[in-house]
mmCIF file of N, CA, C and O in Angstrom:
data_model
loop_
_atom_site.group_PDB
_atom_site.id
_atom_site.type_symbol
_atom_site.label_atom_id
_atom_site.label_comp_id
_atom_site.label_asym_id
_atom_site.label_seq_id
_atom_site.Cartn_x
_atom_site.Cartn_y
_atom_site.Cartn_z
ATOM 1 N N UNK K 84 18.971 17.510 156.173
ATOM 2 C CA UNK K 84 18.442 18.648 157.142
ATOM 3 C C UNK K 84 19.448 18.634 158.024
ATOM 4 O O UNK K 84 20.330 17.813 157.982
ATOM 5 N N UNK K 85 19.621 19.837 158.164
ATOM 6 C CA UNK K 85 20.949 20.369 159.092
ATOM 7 C C UNK K 85 20.259 20.322 160.503
ATOM 8 O O UNK K 85 19.113 20.657 160.932
ATOM 9 N N UNK K 86 21.050 19.898 161.652
ATOM 10 C CA UNK K 86 20.846 19.933 163.031
ATOM 11 C C UNK K 86 20.829 21.606 163.621
ATOM 12 O O UNK K 86 21.033 22.476 162.992
ATOM 13 N N UNK K 87 20.460 21.417 164.621
ATOM 14 C CA UNK K 87 20.042 22.705 165.363
ATOM 15 C C UNK K 87 21.702 23.615 165.371
ATOM 16 O O UNK K 87 21.498 24.649 165.075
ATOM 17 N N UNK K 88 22.539 22.873 165.794
ATOM 18 C CA UNK K 88 24.117 23.162 165.840
ATOM 19 C C UNK K 88 24.442 24.046 164.604
ATOM 20 O O UNK K 88 25.062 25.017 164.642
ATOM 21 N N UNK K 89 24.072 23.220 163.507
ATOM 22 C CA UNK K 89 24.393 23.791 162.140
ATOM 23 C C UNK K 89 23.677 24.982 161.809
ATOM 24 O O UNK K 89 24.214 26.291 161.447
ATOM 25 N N UNK K 90 22.566 24.973 162.080
ATOM 26 C CA UNK K 90 21.721 26.187 161.807
ATOM 27 C C UNK K 90 22.418 27.504 162.577
ATOM 28 O O UNK K 90 22.203 28.406 162.068
ATOM 29 N N UNK K 91 22.564 27.135 163.989
ATOM 30 C CA UNK K 91 23.086 28.219 164.820
ATOM 31 C C UNK K 91 24.196 28.756 164.218
ATOM 32 O O UNK K 91 24.671 29.898 164.031
ATOM 33 N N UNK K 92 25.264 27.625 163.632
ATOM 34 C CA UNK K 92 26.460 27.896 162.847
ATOM 35 C C UNK K 92 26.305 28.962 161.710
ATOM 36 O O UNK K 92 26.949 29.979 161.631
ATOM 37 N N UNK K 93 25.302 28.323 160.907
ATOM 38 C CA UNK K 93 25.241 29.131 159.754
ATOM 39 C C UNK K 93 24.780 30.637 159.822
ATOM 40 O O UNK K 93 25.019 31.303 159.336
ATOM 41 N N UNK K 94 23.578 30.689 160.961
ATOM 42 C CA UNK K 94 23.247 32.011 161.429
ATOM 43 C C UNK K 94 24.387 33.202 161.895
ATOM 44 O O UNK K 94 24.419 34.215 161.619
ATOM 45 N N UNK K 95 25.165 32.227 162.599
ATOM 46 C CA UNK K 95 26.435 32.976 163.152
ATOM 47 C C UNK K 95 27.270 33.460 161.917
ATOM 48 O O UNK K 95 28.151 34.595 161.935
ATOM 49 N N UNK K 96 27.485 32.729 161.466
ATOM 50 C CA UNK K 96 28.196 32.967 160.084
ATOM 51 C C UNK K 96 27.667 34.140 159.126
ATOM 52 O O UNK K 96 28.735 34.909 158.991
ATOM 53 N N UNK K 97 26.577 33.902 159.085
ATOM 54 C CA UNK K 97 25.773 35.022 158.337
ATOM 55 C C UNK K 97 26.347 36.596 158.935
ATOM 56 O O UNK K 97 26.697 37.538 158.236
ATOM 57 N N UNK K 98 25.700 36.566 160.179
ATOM 58 C CA UNK K 98 25.967 37.963 160.988
ATOM 59 C C UNK K 98 27.624 38.035 161.093
ATOM 60 O O UNK K 98 27.801 39.216 160.722
ATOM 61 N N UNK K 99 28.351 36.971 160.937
ATOM 62 C CA UNK K 99 29.753 37.254 161.094
ATOM 63 C C UNK K 99 30.423 38.039 159.498
ATOM 64 O O UNK K 99 31.274 39.221 159.697
ATOM 65 N N UNK K 100 29.682 37.583 158.499
ATOM 66 C CA UNK K 100 30.053 37.763 157.441
ATOM 67 C C UNK K 100 29.867 39.369 156.963
ATOM 68 O O UNK K 100 30.308 40.322 156.511
ATOM 69 N N UNK K 101 28.310 39.609 157.659
ATOM 70 C CA UNK K 101 27.823 40.850 157.406
ATOM 71 C C UNK K 101 28.693 41.707 158.203
ATOM 72 O O UNK K 101 29.122 42.994 157.410
ATOM 73 N N UNK K 102 29.272 41.297 159.332
ATOM 74 C CA UNK K 102 30.110 42.309 160.238
ATOM 75 C C UNK K 102 31.453 42.657 159.681
ATOM 76 O O UNK K 102 31.840 43.411 159.786
ATOM 77 N N UNK K 103 31.757 41.565 158.512
ATOM 78 C CA UNK K 103 32.912 41.846 158.149
ATOM 79 C C UNK K 103 32.799 43.061 156.979
ATOM 80 O O UNK K 103 34.110 43.770 156.645
ATOM 81 N N UNK K 104 31.798 43.250 156.459
ATOM 82 C CA UNK K 104 31.677 44.355 155.482
ATOM 83 C C UNK K 104 32.069 45.527 155.771
ATOM 84 O O UNK K 104 32.414 46.513 155.230
ATOM 85 N N UNK K 105 31.412 45.881 157.197
ATOM 86 C CA UNK K 105 31.439 47.520 157.385
ATOM 87 C C UNK K 105 33.006 47.800 157.757
ATOM 88 O O UNK K 105 33.720 48.943 156.949
ATOM 89 N N UNK K 106 33.805 47.193 158.470
ATOM 90 C CA UNK K 106 35.160 47.664 158.470
ATOM 91 C C UNK K 106 35.894 47.432 157.434
ATOM 92 O O UNK K 106 36.980 48.112 156.888
ATOM 93 N N UNK K 107 35.636 46.196 156.590
ATOM 94 C CA UNK K 107 36.592 46.242 155.434
ATOM 95 C C UNK K 107 36.223 47.561 154.216
ATOM 96 O O UNK K 107 37.218 48.263 153.670
ATOM 97 N N UNK K 108 35.040 48.385 154.276
ATOM 98 C CA UNK K 108 34.380 49.209 153.332
ATOM 99 C C UNK K 108 35.386 50.566 154.270
ATOM 100 O O UNK K 108 35.877 51.357 153.687
ATOM 101 N N UNK K 109 35.133 50.603 155.717
ATOM 102 C CA UNK K 109 35.870 51.659 156.301
ATOM 103 C C UNK K 109 37.389 51.641 156.169
ATOM 104 O O UNK K 109 38.132 52.779 155.769
ATOM 105 N N UNK K 110 37.804 50.678 156.215
ATOM 106 C CA UNK K 110 39.155 50.490 156.032
ATOM 107 C C UNK K 110 40.049 50.984 154.366
ATOM 108 O O UNK K 110 40.738 51.769 154.370
ATOM 109 N N UNK K 111 39.144 50.412 153.645
ATOM 110 C CA UNK K 111 39.366 50.964 152.064
ATOM 111 C C UNK K 111 39.154 52.346 151.762
ATOM 112 O O UNK K 111 40.071 52.978 151.265
ATOM 113 N N UNK K 112 38.130 53.094 152.510
ATOM 114 C CA UNK K 112 37.876 54.686 152.345
ATOM 115 C C UNK K 112 39.052 55.144 153.076
ATOM 116 O O UNK K 112 39.473 56.357 152.497
ATOM 117 N N UNK K 113 39.021 54.680 154.220
ATOM 118 C CA UNK K 113 40.307 55.510 155.320
ATOM 119 C C UNK K 113 41.628 55.547 154.157
ATOM 120 O O UNK K 113 42.396 56.874 154.261
ATOM 121 N N UNK K 114 42.224 54.510 153.895
ATOM 122 C CA UNK K 114 43.178 54.594 153.167
ATOM 123 C C UNK K 114 43.457 55.057 151.697
ATOM 124 O O UNK K 114 44.149 55.789 151.790
ATOM 125 N N UNK K 115 42.296 55.149 150.934
ATOM 126 C CA UNK K 115 41.706 55.729 149.726
ATOM 127 C C UNK K 115 42.024 57.271 150.117
ATOM 128 O O UNK K 115 42.609 58.058 149.301
ATOM 129 N N UNK K 116 41.227 57.860 151.337
ATOM 130 C CA UNK K 116 41.303 59.045 151.474
ATOM 131 C C UNK K 116 42.721 59.593 151.808
ATOM 132 O O UNK K 116 43.080 60.856 151.422
ATOM 133 N N UNK K 117 43.317 58.764 152.832
ATOM 134 C CA UNK K 117 45.009 58.986 153.038
ATOM 135 C C UNK K 117 45.994 59.496 151.740
ATOM 136 O O UNK K 117 46.581 60.130 151.496
ATOM 137 N N UNK K 118 45.576 58.544 151.001
ATOM 138 C CA UNK K 118 46.262 58.585 149.452
ATOM 139 C C UNK K 118 46.106 59.965 148.717
ATOM 140 O O UNK K 118 47.060 60.355 148.491
ATOM 141 N N UNK K 119 44.471 60.346 148.905
ATOM 142 C CA UNK K 119 44.024 61.418 148.208
ATOM 143 C C UNK K 119 44.681 62.583 148.884
ATOM 144 O O UNK K 119 45.070 63.436 147.985
ATOM 145 N N UNK K 120 44.805 62.664 149.987
ATOM 146 C CA UNK K 120 45.235 63.937 150.598
ATOM 147 C C UNK K 120 46.255 63.937 150.441
ATOM 148 O O UNK K 120 47.279 65.067 150.512
ATOM 149 N N UNK K 121 47.015 62.902 150.703
ATOM 150 C CA UNK K 121 48.815 63.049 150.385
ATOM 151 C C UNK K 121 49.321 63.358 151.831
ATOM 152 O O UNK K 121 48.752 64.009 152.493
ATOM 153 N N UNK K 122 50.457 63.336 152.036
ATOM 154 C CA UNK K 122 51.361 64.164 153.133
ATOM 155 C C UNK K 122 51.084 63.415 154.056
ATOM 156 O O UNK K 122 50.598 62.461 154.401
ATOM 157 N N UNK K 123 52.203 63.280 155.216
ATOM 158 C CA UNK K 123 52.677 62.635 156.280
ATOM 159 C C UNK K 123 51.573 62.405 156.886
ATOM 160 O O UNK K 123 51.365 61.366 157.387
ATOM 161 N N UNK K 124 50.959 63.562 157.477
ATOM 162 C CA UNK K 124 50.057 63.542 158.453
ATOM 163 C C UNK K 124 48.793 62.646 158.154
ATOM 164 O O UNK K 124 48.068 61.986 158.789
ATOM 165 N N UNK K 125 48.259 62.884 156.830
ATOM 166 C CA UNK K 125 47.312 62.191 156.270
ATOM 167 C C UNK K 125 47.646 60.735 156.397
ATOM 168 O O UNK K 125 46.611 59.906 156.368
ATOM 169 N N UNK K 126 48.706 60.396 155.890
ATOM 170 C CA UNK K 126 49.074 58.835 155.869
ATOM 171 C C UNK K 126 48.896 58.477 156.964
ATOM 172 O O UNK K 126 48.518 56.945 157.502
ATOM 173 N N UNK K 127 49.690 59.168 158.280
ATOM 174 C CA UNK K 127 49.833 58.800 159.301
ATOM 175 C C UNK K 127 48.335 58.317 159.955
ATOM 176 O O UNK K 127 48.098 57.411 160.700
ATOM 177 N N UNK K 128 47.653 59.091 159.501
ATOM 178 C CA UNK K 128 46.079 59.153 160.228
ATOM 179 C C UNK K 128 45.555 57.955 159.555
ATOM 180 O O UNK K 128 44.418 57.330 159.967
ATOM 181 N N UNK K 129 45.280 57.816 158.259
ATOM 182 C CA UNK K 129 44.884 56.710 157.440
ATOM 183 C C UNK K 129 45.513 55.383 158.262
ATOM 184 O O UNK K 129 44.702 54.123 158.214
ATOM 185 N N UNK K 130 46.736 55.422 158.181
ATOM 186 C CA UNK K 130 47.208 53.864 158.968
ATOM 187 C C UNK K 130 46.548 53.494 160.328
ATOM 188 O O UNK K 130 46.495 52.439 160.836
ATOM 189 N N UNK K 131 46.707 54.546 161.383
ATOM 190 C CA UNK K 131 46.098 54.565 162.537
ATOM 191 C C UNK K 131 44.505 54.054 162.349
ATOM 192 O O UNK K 131 44.299 52.976 162.790
ATOM 193 N N UNK K 132 43.758 54.832 161.766
ATOM 194 C CA UNK K 132 42.475 54.257 161.417
ATOM 195 C C UNK K 132 42.374 52.903 160.617
ATOM 196 O O UNK K 132 41.388 52.314 161.180
ATOM 197 N N UNK K 133 43.049 52.621 159.839
ATOM 198 C CA UNK K 133 43.124 51.387 159.134
ATOM 199 C C UNK K 133 43.565 50.403 160.067
ATOM 200 O O UNK K 133 43.093 48.962 160.209
ATOM 201 N N UNK K 134 44.421 50.381 160.952
ATOM 202 C CA UNK K 134 44.700 49.515 162.112
ATOM 203 C C UNK K 134 43.769 49.250 162.773
ATOM 204 O O UNK K 134 43.199 48.130 163.275
ATOM 205 N N UNK K 135 42.908 50.341 163.180
ATOM 206 C CA UNK K 135 41.835 50.064 164.236
ATOM 207 C C UNK K 135 40.592 49.140 163.412
ATOM 208 O O UNK K 135 40.225 48.347 163.927
ATOM 209 N N UNK K 136 40.464 49.602 161.768
ATOM 210 C CA UNK K 136 39.605 48.571 161.201
ATOM 211 C C UNK K 136 40.141 47.211 161.310
ATOM 212 O O UNK K 136 39.296 46.193 161.123
ATOM 213 N N UNK K 137 41.243 46.881 161.062
ATOM 214 C CA UNK K 137 41.602 45.873 160.783
ATOM 215 C C UNK K 137 41.729 44.862 162.164
ATOM 216 O O UNK K 137 41.233 43.733 162.190
ATOM 217 N N UNK K 138 41.640 45.571 163.411
ATOM 218 C CA UNK K 138 41.318 45.055 164.552
ATOM 219 C C UNK K 138 39.694 44.445 164.647
ATOM 220 O O UNK K 138 39.402 43.300 165.407
ATOM 221 N N UNK K 139 38.900 45.218 164.164
ATOM 222 C CA UNK K 139 37.680 44.678 164.110
ATOM 223 C C UNK K 139 37.460 43.491 163.039
ATOM 224 O O UNK K 139 36.930 42.781 163.382
ATOM 225 N N UNK K 140 38.265 43.512 162.112
ATOM 226 C CA UNK K 140 38.108 42.598 161.356
ATOM 227 C C UNK K 140 38.927 41.133 161.900
ATOM 228 O O UNK K 140 37.965 39.891 161.540
ATOM 229 N N UNK K 141 39.628 41.327 162.434
ATOM 230 C CA UNK K 141 40.348 40.294 163.066
ATOM 231 C C UNK K 141 39.280 39.574 163.968
ATOM 232 O O UNK K 141 39.050 38.343 164.527
ATOM 233 N N UNK K 142 38.582 40.297 164.917
ATOM 234 C CA UNK K 142 37.638 39.862 166.021
ATOM 235 C C UNK K 142 36.336 39.378 165.147
ATOM 236 O O UNK K 142 35.873 38.141 165.493
ATOM 237 N N UNK K 143 36.055 39.697 163.878
ATOM 238 C CA UNK K 143 34.867 39.222 162.876
ATOM 239 C C UNK K 143 35.258 37.853 162.532
ATOM 240 O O UNK K 143 34.573 36.631 162.908
ATOM 241 N N UNK K 144 36.686 37.662 162.339
ATOM 242 C CA UNK K 144 37.207 36.347 161.969
ATOM 243 C C UNK K 144 37.759 35.646 162.977
ATOM 244 O O UNK K 144 36.847 34.115 162.748
ATOM 245 N N UNK K 145 37.747 35.901 164.025
ATOM 246 C CA UNK K 145 37.809 35.073 165.169
ATOM 247 C C UNK K 145 36.855 34.396 165.637
ATOM 248 O O UNK K 145 36.131 33.226 166.059
ATOM 249 N N UNK K 146 35.296 35.428 165.477
ATOM 250 C CA UNK K 146 34.239 34.680 165.718
ATOM 251 C C UNK K 146 33.499 33.801 165.105
ATOM 252 O O UNK K 146 33.220 32.485 165.143
ATOM 253 N N UNK K 147 34.033 33.798 163.563
ATOM 254 C CA UNK K 147 33.948 32.862 162.457
ATOM 255 C C UNK K 147 34.654 31.492 162.987
ATOM 256 O O UNK K 147 34.039 30.382 163.007
ATOM 257 N N UNK K 148 35.707 31.813 163.558
ATOM 258 C CA UNK K 148 36.469 30.634 163.640
ATOM 259 C C UNK K 148 36.216 30.008 164.514
ATOM 260 O O UNK K 148 35.941 28.378 164.699
ATOM 261 N N UNK K 149 35.379 30.593 165.674
ATOM 262 C CA UNK K 149 34.988 29.866 167.081
ATOM 263 C C UNK K 149 33.763 28.948 166.720
ATOM 264 O O UNK K 149 33.813 27.913 167.172
ATOM 265 N N UNK K 150 33.058 29.625 165.938
ATOM 266 C CA UNK K 150 31.625 29.256 165.758
ATOM 267 C C UNK K 150 32.018 27.739 164.388
ATOM 268 O O UNK K 150 31.304 26.868 164.744
ATOM 269 N N UNK K 151 33.145 27.714 163.712
ATOM 270 C CA UNK K 151 33.576 26.799 163.106
ATOM 271 C C UNK K 151 33.602 25.401 163.985
ATOM 272 O O UNK K 151 33.421 24.351 163.850
ATOM 273 N N UNK K 152 34.660 26.044 164.971
ATOM 274 C CA UNK K 152 35.583 24.944 165.648
ATOM 275 C C UNK K 152 34.526 24.279 166.550
ATOM 276 O O UNK K 152 34.503 23.072 166.904
ATOM 277 N N UNK K 153 33.146 25.221 167.161
ATOM 278 C CA UNK K 153 32.140 24.405 168.151
ATOM 279 C C UNK K 153 31.124 23.485 166.700
ATOM 280 O O UNK K 153 30.819 22.560 167.740
ATOM 281 N N UNK K 154 31.261 24.221 165.854
ATOM 282 C CA UNK K 154 30.482 23.111 165.158
ATOM 283 C C UNK K 154 30.833 21.808 164.801
ATOM 284 O O UNK K 154 30.466 20.694 164.801
ATOM 285 N N UNK K 155 32.237 21.789 164.513
ATOM 286 C CA UNK K 155 33.152 20.574 164.315
ATOM 287 C C UNK K 155 32.931 19.604 165.874
ATOM 288 O O UNK K 155 32.897 18.131 165.654
ATOM 289 N N UNK K 156 33.092 20.405 166.715
ATOM 290 C CA UNK K 156 33.049 19.733 168.172
ATOM 291 C C UNK K 156 31.666 19.027 168.321
ATOM 292 O O UNK K 156 31.548 17.811 168.749
ATOM 293 N N UNK K 157 30.749 19.958 168.053
ATOM 294 C CA UNK K 157 29.228 19.381 167.792
ATOM 295 C C UNK K 157 28.960 18.217 167.344
ATOM 296 O O UNK K 157 28.409 16.951 167.386
ATOM 297 N N UNK K 158 29.274 18.053 165.914
ATOM 298 C CA UNK K 158 29.489 17.014 165.032
ATOM 299 C C UNK K 158 30.191 15.993 165.273
ATOM 300 O O UNK K 158 29.434 14.756 165.326
ATOM 301 N N UNK K 159 31.372 15.917 165.863
ATOM 302 C CA UNK K 159 32.193 14.969 166.449
ATOM 303 C C UNK K 159 31.268 14.137 167.719
ATOM 304 O O UNK K 159 31.087 12.770 167.866
ATOM 305 N N UNK K 160 30.706 14.827 168.674
ATOM 306 C CA UNK K 160 29.952 14.307 169.410
ATOM 307 C C UNK K 160 28.519 13.637 168.923
ATOM 308 O O UNK K 160 28.092 12.742 169.700
ATOM 309 N N UNK K 161 28.174 14.000 168.017
ATOM 310 C CA UNK K 161 26.833 13.488 167.686
ATOM 311 C C UNK K 161 27.191 12.095 166.981
ATOM 312 O O UNK K 161 26.591 11.110 166.674
ATOM 313 N N UNK K 162 28.384 12.329 166.195
ATOM 314 C CA UNK K 162 28.742 11.218 165.539
ATOM 315 C C UNK K 162 29.036 9.901 166.497
ATOM 316 O O UNK K 162 28.667 8.742 166.510
ATOM 317 N N UNK K 163 29.608 10.163 167.809
ATOM 318 C CA UNK K 163 29.770 9.406 168.526
ATOM 319 C C UNK K 163 28.642 8.821 169.598
ATOM 320 O O UNK K 163 28.695 7.930 169.963
ATOM 321 N N UNK K 164 27.668 9.348 169.402
ATOM 322 C CA UNK K 164 26.596 9.175 169.987
ATOM 323 C C UNK K 164 25.830 9.821 171.110
ATOM 324 O O UNK K 164 25.116 9.253 171.636
#
């Protein structure tokens, strides 16, 4: 049986993983469009927009990391009584 904190962590991880999908898809599309269009301006726009999506990805990963760290702290507290 999972503890309440585990259930919260799993729910949070599910949301965070779902949230990773959108910026990954956008990042891939922007970079592919930049390659298809070619030229310096299209490439620069693809990089700028790609960097914006990378920031969103990093935020989602940071949230997942925080959830895991919190769960580990909770588990340690539960073990100690």
